[in-house]
XYZ file of C-alpha atoms in Angstrom:
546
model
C 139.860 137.938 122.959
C 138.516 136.229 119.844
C 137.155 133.191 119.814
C 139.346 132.130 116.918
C 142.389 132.143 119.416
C 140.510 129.635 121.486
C 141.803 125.914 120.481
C 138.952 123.764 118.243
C 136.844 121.274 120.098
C 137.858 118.332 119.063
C 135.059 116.782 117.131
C 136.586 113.782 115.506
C 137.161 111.774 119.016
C 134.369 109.127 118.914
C 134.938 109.166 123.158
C 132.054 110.400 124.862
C 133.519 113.104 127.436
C 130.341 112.290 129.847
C 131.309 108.419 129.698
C 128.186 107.391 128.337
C 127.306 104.393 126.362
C 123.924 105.893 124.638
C 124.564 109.612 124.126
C 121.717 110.275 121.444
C 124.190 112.262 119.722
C 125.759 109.134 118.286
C 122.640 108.770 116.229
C 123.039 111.667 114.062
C 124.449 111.568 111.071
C 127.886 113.688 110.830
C 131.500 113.042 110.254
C 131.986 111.253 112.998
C 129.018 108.380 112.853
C 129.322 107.827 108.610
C 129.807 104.162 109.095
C 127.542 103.732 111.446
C 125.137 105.317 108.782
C 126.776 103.478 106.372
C 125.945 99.876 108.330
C 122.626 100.802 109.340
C 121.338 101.628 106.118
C 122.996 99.050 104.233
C 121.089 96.665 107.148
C 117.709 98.140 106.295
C 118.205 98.185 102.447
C 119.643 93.987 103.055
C 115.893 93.239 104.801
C 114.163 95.100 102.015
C 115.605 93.581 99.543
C 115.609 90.417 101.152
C 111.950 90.647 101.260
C 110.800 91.451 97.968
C 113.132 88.300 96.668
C 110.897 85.829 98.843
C 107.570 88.149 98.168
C 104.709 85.436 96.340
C 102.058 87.606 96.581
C 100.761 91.113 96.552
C 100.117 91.169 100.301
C 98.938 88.852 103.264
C 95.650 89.762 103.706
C 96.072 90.784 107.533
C 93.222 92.466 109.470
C 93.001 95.259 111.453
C 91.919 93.007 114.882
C 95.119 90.806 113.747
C 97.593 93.901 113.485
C 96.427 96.071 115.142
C 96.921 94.968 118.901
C 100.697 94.332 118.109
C 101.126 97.908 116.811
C 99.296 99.364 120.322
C 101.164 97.142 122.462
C 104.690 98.579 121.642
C 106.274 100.989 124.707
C 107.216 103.971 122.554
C 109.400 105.274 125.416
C 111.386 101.857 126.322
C 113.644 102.241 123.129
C 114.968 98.914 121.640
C 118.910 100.167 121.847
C 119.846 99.022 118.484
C 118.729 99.479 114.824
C 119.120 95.626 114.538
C 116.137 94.964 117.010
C 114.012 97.646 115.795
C 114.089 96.358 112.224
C 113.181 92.714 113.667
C 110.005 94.368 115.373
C 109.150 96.514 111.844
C 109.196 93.384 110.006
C 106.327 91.481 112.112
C 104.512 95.265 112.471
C 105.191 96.249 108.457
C 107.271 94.902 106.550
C 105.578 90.862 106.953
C 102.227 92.244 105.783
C 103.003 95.419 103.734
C 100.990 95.874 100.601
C 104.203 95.097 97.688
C 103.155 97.091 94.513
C 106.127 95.827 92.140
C 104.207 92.135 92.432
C 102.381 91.652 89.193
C 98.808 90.720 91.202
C 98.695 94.241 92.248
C 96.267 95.440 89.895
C 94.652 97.914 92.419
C 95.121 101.657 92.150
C 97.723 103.709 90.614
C 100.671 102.887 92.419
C 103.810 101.642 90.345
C 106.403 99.951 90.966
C 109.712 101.941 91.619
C 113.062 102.728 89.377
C 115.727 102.178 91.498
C 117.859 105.120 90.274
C 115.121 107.090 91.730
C 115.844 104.653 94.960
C 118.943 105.771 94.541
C 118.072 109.287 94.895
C 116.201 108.947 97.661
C 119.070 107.523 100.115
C 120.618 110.528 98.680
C 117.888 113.073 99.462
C 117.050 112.169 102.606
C 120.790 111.510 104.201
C 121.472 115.126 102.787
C 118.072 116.354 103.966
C 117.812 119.728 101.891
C 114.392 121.725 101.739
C 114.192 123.620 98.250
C 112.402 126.758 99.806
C 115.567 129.197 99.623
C 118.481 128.826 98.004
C 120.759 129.042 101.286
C 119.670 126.049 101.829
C 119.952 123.853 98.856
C 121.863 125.609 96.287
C 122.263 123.276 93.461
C 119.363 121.137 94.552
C 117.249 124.422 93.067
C 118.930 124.857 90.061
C 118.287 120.747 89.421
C 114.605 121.049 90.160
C 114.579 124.515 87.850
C 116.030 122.263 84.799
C 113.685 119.492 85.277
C 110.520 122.044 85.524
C 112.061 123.674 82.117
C 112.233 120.429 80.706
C 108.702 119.487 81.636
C 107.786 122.659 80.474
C 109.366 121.745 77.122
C 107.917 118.545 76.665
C 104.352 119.857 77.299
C 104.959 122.623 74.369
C 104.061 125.626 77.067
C 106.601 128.308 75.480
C 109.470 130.073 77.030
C 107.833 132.209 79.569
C 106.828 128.635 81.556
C 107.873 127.627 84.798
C 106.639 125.819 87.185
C 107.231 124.250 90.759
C 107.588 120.398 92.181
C 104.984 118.907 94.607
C 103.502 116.220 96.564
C 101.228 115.214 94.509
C 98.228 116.160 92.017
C 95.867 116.880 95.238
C 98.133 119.667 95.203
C 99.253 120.793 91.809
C 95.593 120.773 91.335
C 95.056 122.909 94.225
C 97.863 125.008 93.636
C 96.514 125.752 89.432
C 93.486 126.760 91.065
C 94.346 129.273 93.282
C 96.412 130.777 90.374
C 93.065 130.543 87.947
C 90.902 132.622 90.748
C 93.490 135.229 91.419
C 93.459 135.550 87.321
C 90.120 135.435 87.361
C 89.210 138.292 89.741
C 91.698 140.379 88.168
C 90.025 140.023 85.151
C 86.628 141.379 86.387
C 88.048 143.817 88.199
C 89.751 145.049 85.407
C 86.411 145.467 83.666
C 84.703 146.552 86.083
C 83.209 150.594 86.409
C 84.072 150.347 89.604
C 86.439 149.815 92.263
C 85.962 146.143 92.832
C 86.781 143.935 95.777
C 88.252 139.681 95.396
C 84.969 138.772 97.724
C 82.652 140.502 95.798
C 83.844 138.571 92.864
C 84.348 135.044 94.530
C 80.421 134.079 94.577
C 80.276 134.121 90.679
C 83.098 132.255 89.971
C 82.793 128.452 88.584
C 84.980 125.512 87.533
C 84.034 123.573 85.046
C 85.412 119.876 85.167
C 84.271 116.717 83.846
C 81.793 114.060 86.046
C 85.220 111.423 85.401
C 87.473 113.896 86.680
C 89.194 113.855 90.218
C 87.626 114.695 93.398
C 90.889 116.905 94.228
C 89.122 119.724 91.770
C 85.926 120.071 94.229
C 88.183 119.694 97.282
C 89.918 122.907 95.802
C 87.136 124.848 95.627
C 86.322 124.615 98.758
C 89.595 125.076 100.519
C 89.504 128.081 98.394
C 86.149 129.425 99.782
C 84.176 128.968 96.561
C 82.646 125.920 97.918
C 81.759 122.458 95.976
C 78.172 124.511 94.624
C 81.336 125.995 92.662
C 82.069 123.064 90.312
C 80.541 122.172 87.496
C 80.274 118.762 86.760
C 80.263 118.638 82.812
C 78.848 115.432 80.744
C 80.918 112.516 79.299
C 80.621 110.627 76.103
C 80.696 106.714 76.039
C 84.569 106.749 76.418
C 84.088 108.823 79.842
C 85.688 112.024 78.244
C 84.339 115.497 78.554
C 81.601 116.441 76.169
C 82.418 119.443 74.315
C 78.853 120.770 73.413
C 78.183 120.051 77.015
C 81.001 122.590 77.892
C 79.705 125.292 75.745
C 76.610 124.708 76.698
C 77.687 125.281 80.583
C 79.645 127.982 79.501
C 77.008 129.585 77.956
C 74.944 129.498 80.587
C 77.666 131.121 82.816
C 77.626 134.103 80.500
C 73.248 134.038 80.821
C 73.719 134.165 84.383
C 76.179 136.676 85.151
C 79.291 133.803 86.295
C 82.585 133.550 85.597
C 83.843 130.937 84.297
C 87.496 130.860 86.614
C 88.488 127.234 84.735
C 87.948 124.754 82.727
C 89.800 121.616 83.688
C 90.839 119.041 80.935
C 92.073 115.895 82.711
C 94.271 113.776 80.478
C 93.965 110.417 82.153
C 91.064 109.845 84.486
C 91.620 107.914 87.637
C 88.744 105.288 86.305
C 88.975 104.955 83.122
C 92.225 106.581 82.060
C 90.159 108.927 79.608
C 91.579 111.882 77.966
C 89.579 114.611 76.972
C 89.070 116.031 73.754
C 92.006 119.066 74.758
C 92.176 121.246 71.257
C 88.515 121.789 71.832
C 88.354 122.399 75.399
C 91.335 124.809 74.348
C 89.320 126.769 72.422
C 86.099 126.830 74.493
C 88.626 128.499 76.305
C 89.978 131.206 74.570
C 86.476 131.972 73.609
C 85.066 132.539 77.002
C 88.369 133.644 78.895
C 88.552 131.086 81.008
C 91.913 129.677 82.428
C 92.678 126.243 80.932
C 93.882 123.454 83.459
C 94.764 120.190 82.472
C 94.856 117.570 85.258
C 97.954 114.847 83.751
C 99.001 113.177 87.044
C 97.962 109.590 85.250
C 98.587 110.581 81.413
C 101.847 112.778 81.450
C 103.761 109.353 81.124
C 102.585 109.831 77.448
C 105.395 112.514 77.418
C 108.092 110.664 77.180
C 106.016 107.554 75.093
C 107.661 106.924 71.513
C 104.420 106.079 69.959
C 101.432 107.785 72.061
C 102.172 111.548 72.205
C 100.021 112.357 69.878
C 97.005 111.538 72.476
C 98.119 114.359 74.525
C 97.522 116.937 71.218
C 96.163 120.296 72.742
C 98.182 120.471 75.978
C 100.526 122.618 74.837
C 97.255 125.128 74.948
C 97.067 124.738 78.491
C 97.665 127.617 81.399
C 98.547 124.807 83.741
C 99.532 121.423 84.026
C 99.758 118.680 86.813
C 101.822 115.669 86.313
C 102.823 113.016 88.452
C 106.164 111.663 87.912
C 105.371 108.687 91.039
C 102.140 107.430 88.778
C 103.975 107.142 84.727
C 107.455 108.228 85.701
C 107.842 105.184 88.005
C 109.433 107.193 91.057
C 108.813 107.384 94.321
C 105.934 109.082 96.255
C 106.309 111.903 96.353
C 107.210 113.312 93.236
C 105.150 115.603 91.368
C 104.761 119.053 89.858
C 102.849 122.120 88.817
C 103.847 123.749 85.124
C 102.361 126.982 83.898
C 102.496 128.809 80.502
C 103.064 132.171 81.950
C 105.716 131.800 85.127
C 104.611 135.165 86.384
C 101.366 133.795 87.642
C 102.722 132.186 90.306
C 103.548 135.247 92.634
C 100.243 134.789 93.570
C 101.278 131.675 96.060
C 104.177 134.145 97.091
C 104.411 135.867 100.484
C 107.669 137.459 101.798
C 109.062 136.655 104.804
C 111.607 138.884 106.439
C 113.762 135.830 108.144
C 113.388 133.478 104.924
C 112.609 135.294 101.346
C 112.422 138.848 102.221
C 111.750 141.223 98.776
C 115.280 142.317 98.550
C 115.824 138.965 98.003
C 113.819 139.171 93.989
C 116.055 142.096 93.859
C 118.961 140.145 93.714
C 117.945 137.496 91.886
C 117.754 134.802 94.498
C 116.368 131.761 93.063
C 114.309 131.129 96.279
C 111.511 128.414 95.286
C 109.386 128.996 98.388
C 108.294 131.663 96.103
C 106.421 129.552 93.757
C 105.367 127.055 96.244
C 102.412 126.701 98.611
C 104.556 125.358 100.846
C 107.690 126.196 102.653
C 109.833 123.133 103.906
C 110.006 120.942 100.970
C 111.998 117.072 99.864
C 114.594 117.781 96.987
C 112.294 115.226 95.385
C 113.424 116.181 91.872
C 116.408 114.242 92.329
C 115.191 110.784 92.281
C 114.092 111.847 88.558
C 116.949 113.546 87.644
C 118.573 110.268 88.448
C 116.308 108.276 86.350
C 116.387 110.246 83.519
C 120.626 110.327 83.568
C 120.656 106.751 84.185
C 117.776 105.255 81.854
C 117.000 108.280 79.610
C 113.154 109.932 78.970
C 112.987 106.788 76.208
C 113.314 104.076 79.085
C 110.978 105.607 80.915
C 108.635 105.914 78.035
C 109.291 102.411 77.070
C 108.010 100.925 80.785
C 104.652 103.292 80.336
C 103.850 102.096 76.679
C 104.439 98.231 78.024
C 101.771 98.978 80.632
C 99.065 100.540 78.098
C 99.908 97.474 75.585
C 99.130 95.163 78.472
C 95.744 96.635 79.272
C 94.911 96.895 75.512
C 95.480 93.102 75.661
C 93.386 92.692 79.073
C 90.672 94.599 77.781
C 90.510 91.779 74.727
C 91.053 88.947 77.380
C 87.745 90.647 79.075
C 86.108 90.748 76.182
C 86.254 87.144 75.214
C 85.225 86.120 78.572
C 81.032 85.796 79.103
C 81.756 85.635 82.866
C 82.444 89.478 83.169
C 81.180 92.931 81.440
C 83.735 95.944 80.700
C 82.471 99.111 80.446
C 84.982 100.797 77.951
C 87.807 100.110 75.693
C 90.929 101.728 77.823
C 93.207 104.566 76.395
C 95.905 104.202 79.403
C 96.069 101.684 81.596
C 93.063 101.101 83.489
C 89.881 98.956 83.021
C 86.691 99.328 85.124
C 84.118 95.887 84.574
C 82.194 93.500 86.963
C 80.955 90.088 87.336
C 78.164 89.087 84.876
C 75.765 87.915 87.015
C 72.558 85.753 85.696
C 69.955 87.620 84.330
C 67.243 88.373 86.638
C 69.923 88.922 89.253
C 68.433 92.629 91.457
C 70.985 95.187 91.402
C 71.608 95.108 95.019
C 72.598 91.277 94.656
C 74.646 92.282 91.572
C 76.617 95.063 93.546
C 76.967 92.687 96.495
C 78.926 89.871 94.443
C 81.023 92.401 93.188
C 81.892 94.219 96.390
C 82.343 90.114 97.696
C 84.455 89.498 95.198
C 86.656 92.527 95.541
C 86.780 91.919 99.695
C 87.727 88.196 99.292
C 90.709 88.338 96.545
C 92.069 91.130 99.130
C 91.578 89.036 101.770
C 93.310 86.317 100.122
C 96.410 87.939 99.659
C 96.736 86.538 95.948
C 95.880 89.899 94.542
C 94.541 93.209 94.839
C 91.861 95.023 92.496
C 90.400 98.544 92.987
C 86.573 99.124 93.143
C 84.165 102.220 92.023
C 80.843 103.326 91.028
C 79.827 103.687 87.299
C 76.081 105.113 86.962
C 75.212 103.805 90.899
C 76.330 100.269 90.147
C 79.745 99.043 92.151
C 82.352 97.689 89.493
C 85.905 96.699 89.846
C 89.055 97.653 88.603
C 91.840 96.880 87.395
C 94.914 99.423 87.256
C 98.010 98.384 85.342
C 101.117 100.028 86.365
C 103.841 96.933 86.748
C 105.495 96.424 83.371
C 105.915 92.769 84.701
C 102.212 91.808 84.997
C 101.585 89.308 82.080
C 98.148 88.743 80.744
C 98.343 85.283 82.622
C 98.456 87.421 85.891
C 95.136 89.341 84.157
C 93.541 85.861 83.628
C 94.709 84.457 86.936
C 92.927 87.946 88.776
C 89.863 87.415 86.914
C 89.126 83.528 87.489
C 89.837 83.995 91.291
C 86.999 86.786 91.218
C 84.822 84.986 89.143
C 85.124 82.069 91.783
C 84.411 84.160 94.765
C 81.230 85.978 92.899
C 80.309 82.156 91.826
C 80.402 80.977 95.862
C 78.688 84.360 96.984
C 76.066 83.358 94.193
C 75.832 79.838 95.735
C 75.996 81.011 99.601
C 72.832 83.605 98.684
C 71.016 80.560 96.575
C 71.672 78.375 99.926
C 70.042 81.059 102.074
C 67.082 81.282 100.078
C 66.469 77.686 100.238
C 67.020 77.429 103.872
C 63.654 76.443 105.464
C 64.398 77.786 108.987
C 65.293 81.189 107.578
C 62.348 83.467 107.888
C 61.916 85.403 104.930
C 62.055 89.162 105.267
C 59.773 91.463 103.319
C 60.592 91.924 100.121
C 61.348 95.618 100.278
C 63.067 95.425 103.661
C 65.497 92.783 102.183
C 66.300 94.511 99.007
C 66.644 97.653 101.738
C 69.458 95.070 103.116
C 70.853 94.532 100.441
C 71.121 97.872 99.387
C 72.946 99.003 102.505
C 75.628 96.115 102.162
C 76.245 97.034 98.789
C 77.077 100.826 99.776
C 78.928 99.899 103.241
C 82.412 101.283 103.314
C 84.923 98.315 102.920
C 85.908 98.776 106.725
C 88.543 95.293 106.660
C 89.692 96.634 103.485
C 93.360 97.849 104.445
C 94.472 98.475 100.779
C 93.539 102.091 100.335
């Protein structure tokens, strides 16, 4: 008999044939439950929004021994019963003390603050819950993440044999560029080799050449890719903290002396300090000159791409093999939302591996747009929807408009530092970013100077009123300032900077104190500037902001 004859189950009945009161299957989302959806989202989008509208400041400045008991205590098997009560408990556990990057005090790292078309799209993305590996499973999701890599493609200049793949983030385009640049690579040798030639024979001579201001992800890379960190070169910088050219040949020369390969060079267009771009046409050809693959690390700077008066600062990217931009640093989306372009889209069958259940070969046969065959990973967010969104709501010039407000604001910060004898920046920004300290009095020691500065840093955070970023510029700790929030003003700048000037003043006056205490017993003079030295390079361990 077929199972057709048998009658439907009737699945629109919202009774509970076992008599139950909590079946779990009321909790999923299906024909059936769509206003309960409907009310329990609109419930947890209410207390968001809610919150932001009474937000003052950045964060609270909550500790770990505050927070961190409440979080342990909860019974994660004694459910609450309702969404209602569980959203009371997430706002004393998150929500109360969450770190809000749309307020302008958040001058910290580069988070931005979000579109909400792309908000939109992710309410969208998630309730639908497609992965973009194979098309069976997302059908037009792939062809809107295709257009958006051709358009990327387009605005980069890469040519019509491009292509490219969405992300998580630039830890991974990066990673993902590459693993495409080694596979190249080794072919290349083997190619002109005499001999048969095996991948691991090849692997010890291979080298990436990156600047000393470019991002840790590159050295991570090499050695998830068993070249190991000995693999990267760290290449010079100029006063503006962008790659030295005749330091690149230079390196590159020496490769050729010494029997390595140079796998990559990798341009970054945006540094995570100082937002510097490197000198790209010349890199470029360097490039073509030695044979080495061309990467060009845009996570921070690809928001130039859609910029009605900057583009031109991103000249020689169209020369790249591949590109990482992240649309959740200059596109103002989301996390996660980035992407991998390359010039030639046939390099990426090197992350491809067929699967007989998921993306078996028959499957190229027939044309199957399945993107697990770019990707280095399988299950993957239809993240390319909260731009797609944004970009048919506010346009590429909207978008571009909110990046150039952010580099005009820093231009006018840097200025604003500048004018101010309290503090000392180290370079004029290009993007968004500016990296200065606390002018301390001349004699100060270093380790004193590094200790107001890490003081100052720790006590705005744990404030609340604002949060900066830190780093290291030639051994000495500086701070930060990131600008992503078209709504900071440069009276939120100067606000930021005299609340750090007054905690470096009172560290200043608490250390003066201390020296003039008679019942302190003075410590030898090498042994305290050994002290000092190790407070200055502690790890921040109360500091929750990232």
């Amino acid at each position: 008999m077929s199972f057709l004859a048998h009658p439907a189950e009737d699945h629109t009945s919202p009774a509970d044939p076992t008599g139950r009161d909590d079946d779990p299957r009321d909790q999923l989302l299906a024909a059936t439950t769509t206003d309960h959806y409907r009310r329990t989202v609109t419930e947890g989008v209410n207390r968001v929004a809610s919150k932001i509208a009474r937000t003052t400041r950045p964060l609270t400045g909550v500790s770990t021994t505050e927070l961190g008991p409440l979080v342990r205590e909860v019974d994660l098997d004694t459910p609450l019963g309702d969404a209602g009560a569980a959203l009371d408990e997430l706002e004393t556990l998150y929500l109360r003390d969450a770190v809000y990057f749309h307020h302008p005090r958040y001058l910290a790292h580069l988070n931005c603050p979000v579109v909400i078309p792309a908000l939109l799209g992710e309410a969208v993305l998630s309730s639908v819950n497609s992965s973009l590996d194979t098309w069976d499973q997302s059908v037009g999701a792939t062809l809107i993440e295709r257009r958006l890599i051709d358009w990327t493609a387009e605005l980069i200049g890469l040519g019509g044999a491009a292509d490219g793949v969405f992300t998580s983030g630039g830890t991974q385009s990066n990673l993902q560029a590459m693993l495409l640049a080694r596979e190249e690579a080794c072919r290349r040798v083997a190619r002109k080799s005499e001999r048969p030639l095996r991948a691991a024979e090849t692997l010890p001579r291979l080298r990436i050449l990156t600047s000393e201001a470019g991002h840790f992800s590159v050295a991570k890379s090499a050695a998830l890719l068993g070249l190991g960190y000995d693999a990267v070169i760290a290449v010079p910088v100029d006063e503006q903290r962008r790659m030295s050219p005749e330091a690149l040949a230079e390196e590159l020369d020496r490769c050729a002396r010494e029997g390595l390969v140079p796998m990559a060079v990798v341009g970054t267009a945006g540094t995570t300090d100082f937002g510097s771009i490197d000198p790209l046409p010349e890199l470029a050809e360097l490039c073509a000159r030695h044979g080495a693959w061309l990467h060009v690390d845009a996570a921070y700077g690809c928001g130039l791409l859609v910029s009605r008066t900057r583009r031109s600062l991103l000249r020689g990217i169209e020369h790249a093999d591949s590109v990482t931009v992240d649309y959740h640093k200059s596109f103002f989306q989301p996390v996660s939302s980035s992407a991998l372009l390359v010039r030639d889209g046939g390099t990426l069958r090197h992350a491809t591996y067929h699967a007989d259940y998921l993306n078996p070969e028959r499957a190229d046969r027939e044309l199957t747009p399945n993107q697990v065959d770019k990707s280095i990973q399988t299950t993957r967010r239809f993240d390319a929807l909260k731009l797609w969104l944004t970009l048919r709501t506010m346009g590429a010039a909207g978008v571009g408009e909110l990046f150039d407000a952010v580099v005009d604001r820093a231009a006018d910060a840097w200025a604003l530092l500048q004018a101010d004898d309290r503090f000392e920046v180290v370079t004029r920004p290009t993007l968004s970013t500016l990296v200065f300290r606390y002018r301390t009095p001349s004699g100060t020691p270093p380790a004193l100077q590094d200790e107001v500065n890490l003081h100052a840093r720790q006590a705005l955070f744990d404030s609340g009123l604002a949060v900066v970023a830190g780093t290291k510029v030639d051994g000495a700790h500086h701070l930060k300032f990131t600008l992503l929030n078209p709504h900071a003003t440069l009276r939120d700048v100067g606000a930021v900077l005299d609340l750090l000037a007054g905690h470096a003043e009172d560290r200043l006056a608490a250390t003066e104190r201390e020296q003039r205490t008679p019942t302190a017993r003075p410590a030898p003079a090498d042994a305290a500037t050994d002290a000092a030295e190790a407070t200055a390079d502690r790890p921040l361990a109360p500091l929750r902001a990232g």
